[in-house]
């Protein structure tokens, strides 16, 4: 999210999370104030290989309830961030991993028990917001106990396949693992400006 009025429009749909990007190279880079929204919506700061002190400053300034790490942050970095966050308040940590046709799930092991969720996005030229869907079949090999968030170019065309994926995990008694669906670029009128009506329709047809 980027624009105050649009933030209020989207918050009225009661999403579980709203993301705010702090990465100067992103066209969605956020600055300014966040208007008051429903406190049940978890405001989420999105960072790319940022200094921990910078993240802590933004958590305090905006009262973030979750942090999304979209760079090459190591497990040790995440552990240090977790320790620092726990000194003030409980903030969720979401670690992003880029996927295309294949993925080595062994890469997740060092992060187990440190981060709250993994997020799988499409590998592309940008740090997210590429508008491309990765091969979701690879997720059927997911063996971690950490819940994950599905991301990467998701729009209306993916609703049927998302619902199939939800059904698959329920059938495998792993429904708790597919934690959330993250949408972004496919619902934008321009970078950082979301189409409220399309988001509303998507939410009504999901699941």
Short mmCIF file of C-alpha atoms in Angstrom, two decimals:
data_model
loop_
_atom_site.label_atom_id
_atom_site.label_comp_id
_atom_site.label_asym_id
_atom_site.label_seq_id
_atom_site.Cartn_x
_atom_site.Cartn_y
_atom_site.Cartn_z
CA UNK A 1 0.00 0.00 0.00
CA UNK A 2 1.10 3.55 -0.65
CA UNK A 3 -1.69 6.15 -0.80
CA UNK A 4 -3.66 7.11 2.38
CA UNK A 5 -7.12 7.15 0.77
CA UNK A 6 -6.49 3.86 -0.99
CA UNK A 7 -5.22 2.35 2.27
CA UNK A 8 -8.57 3.16 3.89
CA UNK A 9 -10.50 1.73 0.91
CA UNK A 10 -8.63 -1.57 1.02
CA UNK A 11 -8.70 -1.73 4.84
CA UNK A 12 -12.50 -1.55 4.63
CA UNK A 13 -12.37 -5.02 3.00
CA UNK A 14 -10.87 -6.38 6.25
CA UNK A 15 -7.79 -8.14 4.89
CA UNK A 16 -5.71 -9.99 7.46
CA UNK A 17 -2.56 -8.07 6.49
CA UNK A 18 -1.62 -4.84 4.70
CA UNK A 19 1.92 -4.44 3.40
CA UNK A 20 4.08 -1.32 3.30
CA UNK A 21 7.35 -1.49 1.36
CA UNK A 22 10.53 0.19 2.58
CA UNK A 23 12.88 -0.32 -0.34
CA UNK A 24 13.93 2.75 -2.28
CA UNK A 25 14.32 0.89 -5.57
CA UNK A 26 10.67 -0.19 -5.50
CA UNK A 27 7.98 1.94 -7.20
CA UNK A 28 5.82 1.05 -4.20
CA UNK A 29 8.29 2.46 -1.67
CA UNK A 30 6.31 3.92 1.24
CA UNK A 31 6.81 7.18 3.06
CA UNK A 32 4.54 9.40 5.10
CA UNK A 33 1.82 8.45 7.56
CA UNK A 34 -0.48 5.44 7.69
CA UNK A 35 -4.08 6.45 8.43
CA UNK A 36 -5.81 4.78 11.36
CA UNK A 37 -7.25 1.40 10.34
CA UNK A 38 -8.93 -1.52 12.06
CA UNK A 39 -6.42 -2.77 14.68
CA UNK A 40 -7.19 -6.39 13.76
CA UNK A 41 -5.49 -5.83 10.39
CA UNK A 42 -1.80 -6.61 10.78
CA UNK A 43 0.24 -3.78 9.31
CA UNK A 44 3.30 -5.36 7.73
CA UNK A 45 6.64 -3.74 6.93
CA UNK A 46 8.38 -5.17 3.86
CA UNK A 47 12.19 -4.90 3.74
CA UNK A 48 15.05 -6.00 1.48
CA UNK A 49 18.39 -6.69 3.19
CA UNK A 50 17.81 -3.76 5.56
CA UNK A 51 19.77 -2.96 8.69
CA UNK A 52 18.05 -4.40 11.75
CA UNK A 53 18.09 -1.00 13.44
CA UNK A 54 16.19 0.47 10.47
CA UNK A 55 13.52 -2.23 10.77
CA UNK A 56 13.16 -1.64 14.51
CA UNK A 57 12.70 2.08 13.89
CA UNK A 58 9.88 1.41 11.42
CA UNK A 59 8.23 -1.12 13.74
CA UNK A 60 8.10 1.49 16.47
CA UNK A 61 7.04 4.33 14.14
CA UNK A 62 4.19 2.45 12.45
CA UNK A 63 3.33 -0.20 15.05
CA UNK A 64 3.93 -3.05 12.64
CA UNK A 65 2.66 -6.47 13.66
CA UNK A 66 4.59 -8.36 11.00
CA UNK A 67 7.85 -8.01 9.09
CA UNK A 68 8.37 -9.46 5.61
CA UNK A 69 11.97 -10.07 4.56
CA UNK A 70 12.32 -10.02 0.79
CA UNK A 71 16.10 -10.13 0.36
CA UNK A 72 18.91 -12.58 1.06
CA UNK A 73 18.55 -12.43 4.83
CA UNK A 74 20.29 -15.36 6.50
CA UNK A 75 18.86 -17.52 9.27
CA UNK A 76 21.33 -15.88 11.65
CA UNK A 77 20.04 -12.44 10.63
CA UNK A 78 16.46 -13.59 11.24
CA UNK A 79 17.46 -14.96 14.63
CA UNK A 80 19.04 -11.63 15.58
CA UNK A 81 15.96 -9.75 14.37
CA UNK A 82 13.69 -12.10 16.30
CA UNK A 83 15.65 -11.47 19.49
CA UNK A 84 15.54 -7.70 18.98
CA UNK A 85 11.80 -7.68 18.26
CA UNK A 86 10.99 -9.81 21.27
CA UNK A 87 12.54 -7.20 23.54
CA UNK A 88 9.75 -4.77 22.69
CA UNK A 89 6.72 -6.65 21.42
CA UNK A 90 5.74 -9.77 19.55
CA UNK A 91 6.05 -9.21 15.81
CA UNK A 92 5.67 -11.94 13.19
CA UNK A 93 8.54 -12.59 10.79
CA UNK A 94 7.79 -13.70 7.23
CA UNK A 95 10.76 -14.88 5.14
CA UNK A 96 10.39 -14.78 1.37
CA UNK A 97 11.86 -17.37 -1.00
CA UNK A 98 11.83 -17.10 -4.78
CA UNK A 99 10.57 -20.04 -6.84
CA UNK A 100 10.29 -20.73 -10.55
CA UNK A 101 10.03 -24.27 -11.90
CA UNK A 102 11.78 -26.04 -9.02
CA UNK A 103 12.80 -25.34 -5.44
CA UNK A 104 15.07 -27.06 -2.94
CA UNK A 105 13.04 -27.13 0.27
CA UNK A 106 16.19 -27.99 2.23
CA UNK A 107 16.97 -24.25 2.04
CA UNK A 108 14.21 -23.69 4.59
CA UNK A 109 15.64 -25.88 7.33
CA UNK A 110 17.96 -23.26 8.97
CA UNK A 111 14.97 -20.91 9.34
CA UNK A 112 12.71 -23.43 11.08
CA UNK A 113 11.66 -22.29 14.53
CA UNK A 114 12.96 -18.76 13.87
CA UNK A 115 10.48 -17.28 11.39
CA UNK A 116 6.71 -17.57 11.70
CA UNK A 117 5.90 -18.05 8.02
CA UNK A 118 7.57 -18.67 4.71
CA UNK A 119 6.34 -16.81 1.63
CA UNK A 120 6.88 -18.25 -1.83
CA UNK A 121 7.10 -15.66 -4.59
CA UNK A 122 8.07 -15.91 -8.25
CA UNK A 123 11.72 -15.53 -9.13
CA UNK A 124 12.01 -12.52 -11.46
CA UNK A 125 13.98 -9.38 -12.22
CA UNK A 126 12.34 -7.44 -9.37
CA UNK A 127 12.19 -8.14 -5.63
CA UNK A 128 8.49 -9.00 -5.94
CA UNK A 129 5.69 -7.46 -7.95
CA UNK A 130 6.73 -9.23 -11.15
CA UNK A 131 3.18 -10.31 -11.98
CA UNK A 132 4.29 -13.85 -12.85
CA UNK A 133 2.98 -17.11 -11.39
CA UNK A 134 5.45 -19.86 -10.49
CA UNK A 135 4.89 -23.61 -10.80
CA UNK A 136 2.68 -24.43 -7.82
CA UNK A 137 3.14 -28.16 -8.34
CA UNK A 138 6.44 -27.88 -6.44
CA UNK A 139 4.48 -27.08 -3.27
CA UNK A 140 3.12 -30.61 -3.18
CA UNK A 141 6.59 -31.62 -2.00
CA UNK A 142 6.42 -29.17 0.90
CA UNK A 143 7.49 -31.01 4.05
CA UNK A 144 8.16 -28.18 6.49
CA UNK A 145 6.01 -27.67 9.59
CA UNK A 146 6.14 -23.90 9.17
CA UNK A 147 2.99 -22.51 7.49
CA UNK A 148 3.52 -20.74 4.18
CA UNK A 149 2.00 -17.85 2.23
CA UNK A 150 1.32 -18.23 -1.48
CA UNK A 151 2.37 -15.25 -3.59
CA UNK A 152 3.60 -14.36 -7.07
CA UNK A 153 1.45 -12.77 -9.78
CA UNK A 154 -1.86 -13.95 -8.35
CA UNK A 155 -5.00 -12.59 -10.01
CA UNK A 156 -8.51 -13.70 -10.97
CA UNK A 157 -7.19 -16.32 -13.38
CA UNK A 158 -5.60 -18.18 -10.46
CA UNK A 159 -8.70 -18.48 -8.23
CA UNK A 160 -9.64 -21.94 -9.50
CA UNK A 161 -6.10 -23.27 -9.07
CA UNK A 162 -5.77 -21.68 -5.63
CA UNK A 163 -8.94 -23.39 -4.52
CA UNK A 164 -7.60 -26.68 -5.91
CA UNK A 165 -4.41 -26.18 -3.92
CA UNK A 166 -6.44 -25.47 -0.77
CA UNK A 167 -8.40 -28.69 -1.41
CA UNK A 168 -5.16 -30.63 -1.93
CA UNK A 169 -3.69 -29.54 1.40
CA UNK A 170 -6.96 -30.27 3.19
CA UNK A 171 -7.02 -33.75 1.68
CA UNK A 172 -3.46 -34.33 2.84
CA UNK A 173 -4.46 -33.08 6.32
CA UNK A 174 -2.01 -30.20 5.93
CA UNK A 175 -4.60 -27.43 5.59
CA UNK A 176 -2.86 -25.44 8.34
CA UNK A 177 0.27 -25.18 6.19
CA UNK A 178 -1.30 -23.04 3.44
CA UNK A 179 -1.70 -20.04 5.69
CA UNK A 180 -2.56 -17.15 3.37
CA UNK A 181 -2.68 -15.81 -0.18
CA UNK A 182 -0.75 -12.63 -0.96
CA UNK A 183 -1.90 -10.41 -3.84
CA UNK A 184 -0.33 -7.28 -5.26
CA UNK A 185 0.48 -6.30 -8.85
CA UNK A 186 -2.50 -7.96 -10.58
CA UNK A 187 -4.86 -5.72 -8.60
CA UNK A 188 -3.12 -2.41 -9.23
CA UNK A 189 -4.24 0.60 -11.22
CA UNK A 190 -0.64 1.79 -10.87
CA UNK A 191 2.23 0.82 -8.59
CA UNK A 192 0.97 0.99 -5.03
CA UNK A 193 -2.62 1.91 -5.97
CA UNK A 194 -5.02 -1.01 -5.57
CA UNK A 195 -8.41 -1.60 -7.23
CA UNK A 196 -10.78 -1.98 -4.29
CA UNK A 197 -13.65 -3.50 -6.31
CA UNK A 198 -11.47 -6.16 -7.90
CA UNK A 199 -9.96 -7.06 -4.53
CA UNK A 200 -13.45 -7.35 -3.06
CA UNK A 201 -14.56 -9.69 -5.84
CA UNK A 202 -11.41 -11.79 -5.53
CA UNK A 203 -11.86 -12.19 -1.78
CA UNK A 204 -15.50 -13.25 -2.21
CA UNK A 205 -14.52 -15.99 -4.69
CA UNK A 206 -11.55 -17.34 -2.77
CA UNK A 207 -11.82 -20.57 -0.84
#
